[in-house]
Short mmCIF file of C-alpha atoms and ligand atoms in Angstrom, two decimals:
data_model
loop_
_atom_site.label_atom_id
_atom_site.label_comp_id
_atom_site.label_asym_id
_atom_site.label_seq_id
_atom_site.Cartn_x
_atom_site.Cartn_y
_atom_site.Cartn_z
CA UNK A 127 -54.71 -16.87 -24.65
CA UNK A 128 -57.18 -14.45 -23.15
CA UNK A 129 -60.54 -15.73 -24.35
CA UNK A 130 -62.23 -18.77 -22.76
CA UNK A 131 -65.27 -20.42 -24.29
CA UNK A 132 -67.30 -22.51 -21.87
CA UNK A 133 -69.93 -25.08 -22.85
CA UNK A 134 -72.29 -25.34 -19.87
CA UNK A 135 -74.32 -28.24 -21.24
CA UNK A 136 -74.32 -30.71 -24.11
CA UNK A 137 -78.15 -30.79 -24.27
CA UNK A 138 -80.07 -29.06 -27.01
CA UNK A 139 -83.65 -28.40 -28.09
CA UNK A 140 -82.76 -28.15 -31.81
CA UNK A 141 -81.15 -30.77 -34.02
CA UNK A 142 -79.21 -28.65 -36.50
CA UNK A 143 -78.16 -30.70 -39.46
CA UNK A 144 -74.50 -29.65 -39.19
CA UNK A 145 -74.25 -30.21 -35.43
CA UNK A 146 -76.24 -33.32 -34.56
CA UNK A 147 -77.77 -36.39 -36.14
CA UNK A 148 -81.59 -36.43 -36.41
CA UNK A 149 -81.93 -38.70 -33.38
CA UNK A 150 -79.71 -36.40 -31.29
CA UNK A 151 -76.58 -37.48 -29.44
CA UNK A 152 -76.14 -39.59 -26.32
CA UNK A 153 -76.18 -36.98 -23.62
CA UNK A 154 -73.63 -37.29 -20.85
CA UNK A 155 -74.95 -38.29 -17.44
CA UNK A 156 -75.58 -35.12 -15.44
CA UNK A 157 -72.90 -35.95 -12.88
CA UNK A 158 -70.33 -35.94 -15.68
CA UNK A 159 -71.08 -32.28 -16.48
CA UNK A 160 -69.00 -29.62 -14.78
CA UNK A 161 -71.02 -28.13 -11.92
CA UNK A 162 -71.48 -24.35 -11.89
CA UNK A 163 -69.14 -24.18 -8.87
CA UNK A 164 -66.45 -26.04 -10.83
CA UNK A 165 -66.94 -23.78 -13.85
CA UNK A 166 -66.61 -20.66 -11.68
CA UNK A 167 -63.47 -22.02 -10.06
CA UNK A 168 -61.97 -22.93 -13.43
CA UNK A 169 -62.80 -19.47 -14.77
CA UNK A 170 -61.02 -17.80 -11.84
CA UNK A 171 -57.95 -19.95 -12.49
CA UNK A 172 -57.98 -19.00 -16.17
CA UNK A 173 -58.44 -15.37 -15.15
CA UNK A 174 -55.27 -15.63 -13.01
CA UNK A 175 -53.48 -16.76 -16.17
CA UNK A 176 -54.71 -13.83 -18.26
CA UNK A 177 -58.18 -14.70 -19.52
CA UNK A 178 -60.35 -11.58 -19.46
CA UNK A 179 -63.24 -12.57 -21.70
CA UNK A 180 -65.56 -15.59 -21.62
CA UNK A 181 -68.31 -16.90 -23.82
CA UNK A 182 -71.03 -19.18 -22.44
CA UNK A 183 -72.29 -21.67 -24.95
CA UNK A 184 -73.43 -25.31 -25.20
CA UNK A 185 -75.54 -27.29 -26.31
CA UNK A 186 -78.18 -24.73 -25.57
CA UNK A 187 -77.11 -22.78 -22.47
CA UNK A 188 -80.68 -21.68 -21.63
CA UNK A 189 -81.68 -25.33 -21.16
CA UNK A 190 -79.51 -25.57 -18.08
CA UNK A 191 -81.32 -24.75 -14.85
CA UNK A 192 -79.97 -21.86 -12.80
CA UNK A 193 -78.19 -20.25 -15.75
CA UNK A 194 -79.13 -16.69 -14.79
CA UNK A 195 -77.77 -17.06 -11.25
CA UNK A 196 -74.63 -18.60 -12.64
CA UNK A 197 -74.18 -15.67 -15.04
CA UNK A 198 -74.62 -13.26 -12.14
CA UNK A 199 -71.86 -15.06 -10.24
CA UNK A 200 -69.65 -15.08 -13.30
CA UNK A 201 -70.00 -11.31 -13.65
CA UNK A 202 -68.65 -10.89 -10.10
CA UNK A 203 -65.28 -12.46 -11.01
CA UNK A 204 -62.86 -9.53 -10.89
CA UNK A 205 -60.77 -9.05 -13.98
CA UNK A 206 -63.31 -10.59 -16.36
CA UNK A 207 -64.02 -7.73 -18.68
CA UNK A 208 -66.54 -9.36 -20.99
CA UNK A 209 -69.14 -12.10 -20.67
CA UNK A 210 -70.87 -13.14 -23.89
CA UNK A 211 -73.41 -15.83 -24.69
CA UNK A 212 -74.07 -17.93 -27.78
CA UNK A 213 -77.64 -19.21 -28.03
CA UNK A 214 -80.09 -20.69 -30.52
CA UNK A 215 -82.72 -18.22 -29.29
CA UNK A 216 -85.52 -20.75 -28.73
CA UNK A 217 -85.91 -20.06 -24.99
CA UNK A 218 -83.86 -16.89 -24.72
CA UNK A 219 -86.39 -14.08 -25.15
CA UNK A 220 -87.88 -14.51 -21.65
CA UNK A 221 -84.43 -13.91 -20.10
CA UNK A 222 -83.42 -10.82 -22.05
CA UNK A 223 -84.31 -8.41 -19.24
CA UNK A 224 -82.19 -10.50 -16.88
CA UNK A 225 -79.28 -10.44 -19.31
CA UNK A 226 -79.54 -6.68 -19.56
CA UNK A 227 -79.71 -6.29 -15.78
CA UNK A 228 -76.73 -8.58 -15.21
CA UNK A 229 -74.75 -6.63 -17.80
CA UNK A 230 -74.08 -9.36 -20.39
CA UNK A 231 -71.82 -7.79 -22.99
CA UNK A 232 -73.16 -9.40 -26.13
CA UNK A 233 -75.18 -12.27 -27.57
CA UNK A 234 -74.47 -14.40 -30.61
CA UNK A 235 -77.70 -15.77 -32.00
CA UNK A 236 -77.65 -18.69 -34.42
CA UNK A 237 -80.07 -18.42 -37.32
CA UNK A 238 -79.31 -20.32 -40.49
CA UNK A 239 -82.40 -19.42 -42.47
CA UNK A 240 -85.05 -16.70 -42.51
CA UNK A 241 -87.46 -18.92 -44.40
CA UNK A 242 -89.66 -20.65 -41.80
CA UNK A 243 -89.85 -23.93 -43.77
CA UNK A 244 -86.14 -24.01 -44.56
CA UNK A 245 -85.31 -23.19 -40.94
CA UNK A 246 -87.40 -26.19 -39.91
CA UNK A 247 -85.56 -28.44 -42.36
CA UNK A 248 -82.10 -27.33 -41.18
CA UNK A 249 -82.82 -27.40 -37.46
CA UNK A 250 -85.36 -30.24 -37.62
CA UNK A 251 -87.62 -28.22 -35.32
CA UNK A 252 -90.37 -25.66 -35.95
CA UNK A 253 -88.92 -22.82 -33.87
CA UNK A 254 -88.30 -20.03 -36.39
CA UNK A 255 -90.84 -17.62 -34.90
CA UNK A 256 -89.32 -17.88 -31.41
CA UNK A 257 -85.80 -17.35 -32.75
CA UNK A 258 -86.73 -14.38 -34.91
CA UNK A 259 -88.66 -12.75 -32.10
CA UNK A 260 -85.60 -13.23 -29.87
CA UNK A 261 -83.59 -11.24 -32.42
CA UNK A 262 -86.10 -8.37 -32.32
CA UNK A 263 -86.10 -8.35 -28.52
CA UNK A 264 -82.30 -8.34 -28.28
CA UNK A 265 -82.25 -5.29 -30.53
CA UNK A 266 -84.98 -3.55 -28.54
CA UNK A 267 -83.00 -4.22 -25.37
CA UNK A 268 -79.91 -2.76 -27.05
CA UNK A 269 -77.80 -5.84 -26.39
CA UNK A 270 -74.98 -6.10 -28.89
CA UNK A 271 -75.98 -8.94 -31.22
CA UNK A 272 -74.15 -11.00 -33.80
CA UNK A 273 -75.93 -13.55 -35.94
CA UNK A 274 -74.22 -16.85 -36.69
CA UNK A 275 -75.22 -18.42 -39.99
CA UNK A 276 -73.64 -21.74 -40.94
CA UNK A 277 -73.62 -21.95 -44.73
CA UNK A 278 -74.45 -25.39 -46.09
CA UNK A 279 -74.22 -26.33 -49.70
CA UNK A 280 -77.61 -27.10 -51.18
CA UNK A 281 -79.42 -26.01 -48.02
CA UNK A 282 -79.14 -22.30 -47.42
CA UNK A 283 -76.47 -20.77 -49.66
CA UNK A 284 -79.28 -19.26 -51.77
CA UNK A 285 -80.38 -17.28 -48.69
CA UNK A 286 -77.04 -15.46 -48.22
CA UNK A 287 -78.20 -12.15 -49.77
CA UNK A 288 -81.54 -12.10 -47.91
CA UNK A 289 -79.88 -12.93 -44.59
CA UNK A 290 -77.21 -10.27 -45.19
CA UNK A 291 -80.03 -7.74 -45.61
CA UNK A 292 -80.89 -8.22 -41.92
CA UNK A 293 -77.98 -5.84 -41.23
CA UNK A 294 -79.46 -3.12 -43.46
CA UNK A 295 -81.57 -1.46 -40.78
CA UNK A 296 -80.14 -3.19 -37.73
CA UNK A 297 -76.85 -2.44 -36.02
CA UNK A 298 -75.83 -6.11 -35.87
CA UNK A 299 -73.11 -8.31 -37.35
CA UNK A 300 -74.34 -11.03 -39.70
CA UNK A 301 -71.63 -13.67 -39.80
CA UNK A 302 -71.51 -16.42 -42.39
CA UNK A 303 -69.59 -19.46 -41.16
CA UNK A 304 -68.10 -22.31 -43.16
CA UNK A 305 -69.53 -25.63 -42.09
CA UNK A 306 -67.15 -27.80 -40.05
CA UNK A 307 -67.20 -31.60 -39.61
CA UNK A 308 -68.70 -31.59 -36.09
CA UNK A 309 -72.07 -33.13 -36.67
CA UNK A 310 -71.94 -35.96 -34.14
CA UNK A 311 -71.27 -38.62 -36.77
CA UNK A 312 -68.36 -39.74 -38.90
CA UNK A 313 -69.92 -38.24 -42.02
CA UNK A 314 -67.26 -35.83 -43.21
CA UNK A 315 -67.96 -32.43 -44.66
CA UNK A 316 -65.82 -32.54 -47.76
CA UNK A 317 -68.31 -30.68 -49.90
CA UNK A 318 -68.40 -27.38 -48.08
CA UNK A 319 -69.51 -23.99 -49.34
CA UNK A 320 -66.30 -22.15 -48.57
CA UNK A 321 -65.55 -18.53 -47.64
CA UNK A 322 -64.60 -17.59 -51.22
CA UNK A 323 -67.98 -18.79 -52.45
CA UNK A 324 -69.70 -16.88 -49.64
CA UNK A 325 -67.80 -13.70 -50.53
CA UNK A 326 -68.58 -14.20 -54.21
CA UNK A 327 -72.27 -14.48 -53.44
CA UNK A 328 -72.12 -11.28 -51.35
CA UNK A 329 -70.14 -9.36 -53.96
CA UNK A 330 -72.47 -10.34 -56.77
CA UNK A 331 -75.49 -9.18 -54.81
CA UNK A 332 -74.10 -6.08 -53.12
CA UNK A 333 -72.02 -3.97 -55.49
CA UNK A 334 -71.01 -1.54 -52.72
CA UNK A 335 -69.65 -4.14 -50.32
CA UNK A 336 -66.13 -3.38 -49.05
CA UNK A 337 -63.64 -4.88 -46.62
CA UNK A 338 -63.93 -3.23 -43.22
CA UNK A 339 -61.42 -2.97 -40.38
CA UNK A 340 -61.38 -6.34 -38.64
CA UNK A 341 -60.54 -6.25 -34.92
CA UNK A 342 -57.48 -8.24 -33.85
CA UNK A 343 -58.31 -11.85 -32.94
CA UNK A 344 -61.71 -11.75 -34.67
CA UNK A 345 -62.08 -14.96 -36.71
CA UNK A 346 -64.55 -13.09 -38.94
CA UNK A 347 -63.30 -10.97 -41.79
CA UNK A 348 -65.62 -7.98 -41.69
CA UNK A 349 -67.35 -6.26 -44.61
CA UNK A 350 -69.49 -3.16 -44.87
CA UNK A 351 -72.25 -2.64 -47.42
CA UNK A 352 -72.66 1.06 -48.14
CA UNK A 353 -75.69 2.51 -46.35
CA UNK A 354 -76.21 -0.57 -44.13
CA UNK A 355 -76.27 0.01 -40.41
CA UNK A 356 -74.70 -3.30 -39.47
CA UNK A 357 -71.75 -5.30 -40.76
CA UNK A 358 -71.20 -8.62 -42.49
CA UNK A 359 -68.65 -11.17 -41.31
CA UNK A 360 -67.24 -14.24 -43.05
CA UNK A 361 -65.64 -16.95 -40.92
CA UNK A 362 -63.40 -19.50 -42.68
CA UNK A 363 -63.92 -22.01 -39.88
CA UNK A 364 -63.15 -25.02 -42.08
CA UNK A 365 -60.41 -23.43 -44.22
CA UNK A 366 -58.81 -22.12 -41.02
CA UNK A 367 -57.05 -19.09 -42.43
CA UNK A 368 -57.24 -17.10 -39.16
CA UNK A 369 -55.39 -19.50 -36.81
CA UNK A 370 -52.32 -17.28 -36.53
CA UNK A 371 -54.26 -14.75 -34.44
CA UNK A 372 -56.32 -17.23 -32.41
CA UNK A 373 -56.54 -16.28 -28.72
CA UNK A 374 -59.08 -18.89 -27.67
CA UNK A 375 -59.14 -21.83 -25.32
CA UNK A 376 -62.18 -24.02 -24.77
CA UNK A 377 -63.72 -25.92 -21.89
CA UNK A 378 -66.33 -28.51 -22.87
CA UNK A 379 -69.40 -29.42 -20.85
CA UNK A 380 -67.39 -32.41 -19.54
CA UNK A 381 -64.46 -30.28 -18.43
CA UNK A 382 -62.16 -31.20 -21.28
CA UNK A 383 -59.82 -28.35 -22.17
CA UNK A 384 -59.19 -27.82 -25.86
CA UNK A 385 -56.46 -25.62 -27.22
CA UNK A 386 -58.18 -25.73 -30.60
CA UNK A 387 -61.64 -26.72 -31.85
CA UNK A 388 -60.00 -29.41 -33.94
CA UNK A 389 -57.91 -31.09 -31.21
CA UNK A 390 -59.38 -33.95 -29.21
CA UNK A 391 -58.79 -32.49 -25.78
CA UNK A 392 -55.56 -31.72 -23.98
CA UNK A 393 -56.54 -31.79 -20.31
CA UNK A 394 -59.35 -33.01 -18.05
CA UNK A 395 -59.80 -30.14 -15.60
CA UNK A 396 -62.83 -31.72 -13.96
CA UNK A 397 -60.81 -34.75 -13.00
CA UNK A 398 -58.07 -32.59 -11.53
CA UNK A 399 -60.66 -30.76 -9.45
CA UNK A 400 -62.50 -33.87 -8.36
CA UNK A 401 -59.29 -35.58 -7.23
CA UNK A 402 -58.48 -32.65 -4.97
CA UNK A 403 -55.72 -30.87 -6.91
CA UNK A 404 -54.89 -27.44 -5.50
CA UNK A 405 -55.34 -24.26 -7.52
CA UNK A 406 -51.62 -23.75 -8.08
CA UNK A 407 -51.11 -27.23 -9.47
CA UNK A 408 -54.12 -26.89 -11.81
CA UNK A 409 -52.77 -23.55 -13.02
CA UNK A 410 -49.39 -25.02 -13.80
CA UNK A 411 -51.12 -27.75 -15.84
CA UNK A 412 -53.07 -25.08 -17.71
CA UNK A 413 -49.85 -23.17 -18.40
CA UNK A 414 -48.16 -26.33 -19.60
CA UNK A 415 -50.88 -27.20 -22.09
CA UNK A 416 -51.23 -23.64 -23.36
CA UNK A 417 -47.59 -23.83 -24.50
CA UNK A 418 -48.54 -26.82 -26.63
CA UNK A 419 -51.16 -25.09 -28.76
CA UNK A 420 -50.83 -26.25 -32.37
CA UNK A 421 -49.86 -23.64 -34.90
CA UNK A 422 -53.16 -24.05 -36.70
CA UNK A 423 -56.30 -26.15 -36.85
CA UNK A 424 -54.92 -28.42 -39.57
CA UNK A 425 -52.00 -29.44 -37.34
CA UNK A 426 -54.33 -29.83 -34.36
CA UNK A 427 -56.58 -32.12 -36.40
CA UNK A 428 -53.65 -34.21 -37.67
CA UNK A 429 -52.37 -34.65 -34.10
CA UNK A 430 -55.64 -36.06 -32.73
CA UNK A 431 -54.87 -39.15 -30.66
CA UNK A 432 -58.21 -40.71 -29.84
CA UNK A 433 -59.74 -40.75 -33.29
CA UNK A 434 -58.49 -39.37 -36.55
CA UNK A 435 -62.03 -38.84 -37.75
CA UNK A 436 -63.93 -36.13 -35.91
CA UNK A 437 -67.08 -37.77 -34.57
CA UNK A 438 -67.91 -35.15 -31.98
CA UNK A 439 -71.00 -32.99 -32.03
CA UNK A 440 -70.38 -29.27 -31.73
CA UNK A 441 -72.95 -29.22 -28.96
CA UNK A 442 -70.50 -30.88 -26.55
CA UNK A 443 -67.63 -28.61 -27.56
CA UNK A 444 -69.54 -25.35 -27.69
CA UNK A 445 -68.55 -24.00 -31.08
N1 LIG W 292 -76.90 -23.87 -29.20
C1 LIG W 292 -76.25 -22.63 -29.31
C2 LIG W 292 -76.31 -22.10 -30.73
O1 LIG W 292 -76.65 -22.84 -31.62
O2 LIG W 292 -76.00 -20.92 -30.89
C3 LIG W 292 -74.82 -22.65 -28.81
C4 LIG W 292 -73.99 -23.83 -29.17
S1 LIG W 292 -73.58 -24.01 -30.86
C5 LIG W 292 -72.64 -25.47 -30.82
C6 LIG W 292 -72.39 -22.71 -31.09
C7 LIG W 292 -72.17 -22.28 -32.51
O3 LIG W 292 -71.55 -23.32 -33.21
C8 LIG W 292 -73.44 -21.93 -33.26
O4 LIG W 292 -73.35 -20.66 -33.82
C9 LIG W 292 -73.50 -22.97 -34.35
O5 LIG W 292 -74.05 -22.47 -35.53
C10 LIG W 292 -72.04 -23.31 -34.51
N2 LIG W 292 -71.84 -24.63 -35.11
C11 LIG W 292 -72.33 -25.80 -34.65
N3 LIG W 292 -71.96 -26.84 -35.46
C12 LIG W 292 -71.21 -26.29 -36.44
C13 LIG W 292 -70.56 -26.83 -37.58
N4 LIG W 292 -70.58 -28.13 -37.86
N5 LIG W 292 -69.90 -25.99 -38.38
C14 LIG W 292 -69.86 -24.64 -38.12
N6 LIG W 292 -70.46 -24.09 -37.05
C15 LIG W 292 -71.13 -24.89 -36.22
FE1 LIG W 293 -78.23 -27.12 -30.80
FE2 LIG W 293 -76.66 -25.04 -31.29
FE3 LIG W 293 -76.02 -27.53 -32.12
FE4 LIG W 293 -78.04 -26.30 -33.26
S1 LIG W 293 -75.89 -25.62 -33.28
S2 LIG W 293 -78.05 -28.45 -32.54
S3 LIG W 293 -78.85 -25.16 -31.62
S4 LIG W 293 -76.13 -26.85 -30.08
#
């Protein structure tokens, strides 16, 4: 595993339908969150074991105070080749110059609708203008940008062609993601709009769409529409057809290590740190658990110990 995803907070300023219930989730007490110092230490330990790329996510990372200083520190860790961020874009625009200066390698921006009213319905907040202006500013700043679009049956599947068009004159990736059952409740997502339906919608609207070369370990299958500057990606996050090439490990805002999005946590790194474990002993624990990674997300889900039904919100895991 060489790619670590770090949730720096479980707090969020949106309430996306697929990620949280309308009333939000019970946030963890602040002292339960990993401190920045702990996150930096954990990242260095992962780096010693071969991690060379990290993604900062949440909750909404830009809600956490001191994020920019933390990112600066993160960029000083030798051997980390790439630092990326995933954000909902509500507060992000004001920090874009800082991100550029620090040398952030790319931003994934979540935007599930380009219709202001529909955006408001899906995210339960009226923030479309801020998010769209963040997209424009990322492009102006020449920060490599990928859009994340969770496709939800009956909510935004009709917008697939219009959202795909965002890549026509912009050198961005527009990635359509299958909805997963991480909405902070035990409501299960059995009625998903799957990757085949997404591809069908793209193919019926863009006759010149073709499969493109997909980089190793990319969960998105990439497509190119002739004449479009950017690319389209489709991520079978619920069908889990890409698990064989997965190179990811996750650290939640609480410090729970997950070998797979669908497992229920395999190690509490925060506890190891707070009980005074030395670096070498934490690293051997990390090595031990990395050997136990399930072959795929279906197996990881079946092996869950705490609850068989996923009741977590993606905002605590980080996506
Ligand atoms: N708040 C930031 C954002 O929305 O980009 C970062 C955290 S969010 C949990 C990370 C990614 O997970 C987002 O792209 C979001 O769309 C995706 N996500 C959240 N819940 C999901 C779900 N149930 N199914 C698929 N993707 C989900
Ligand atoms: Fe917040 Fe991101 Fe979850 Fe939406 S997907 S509720 S923006 S954490």
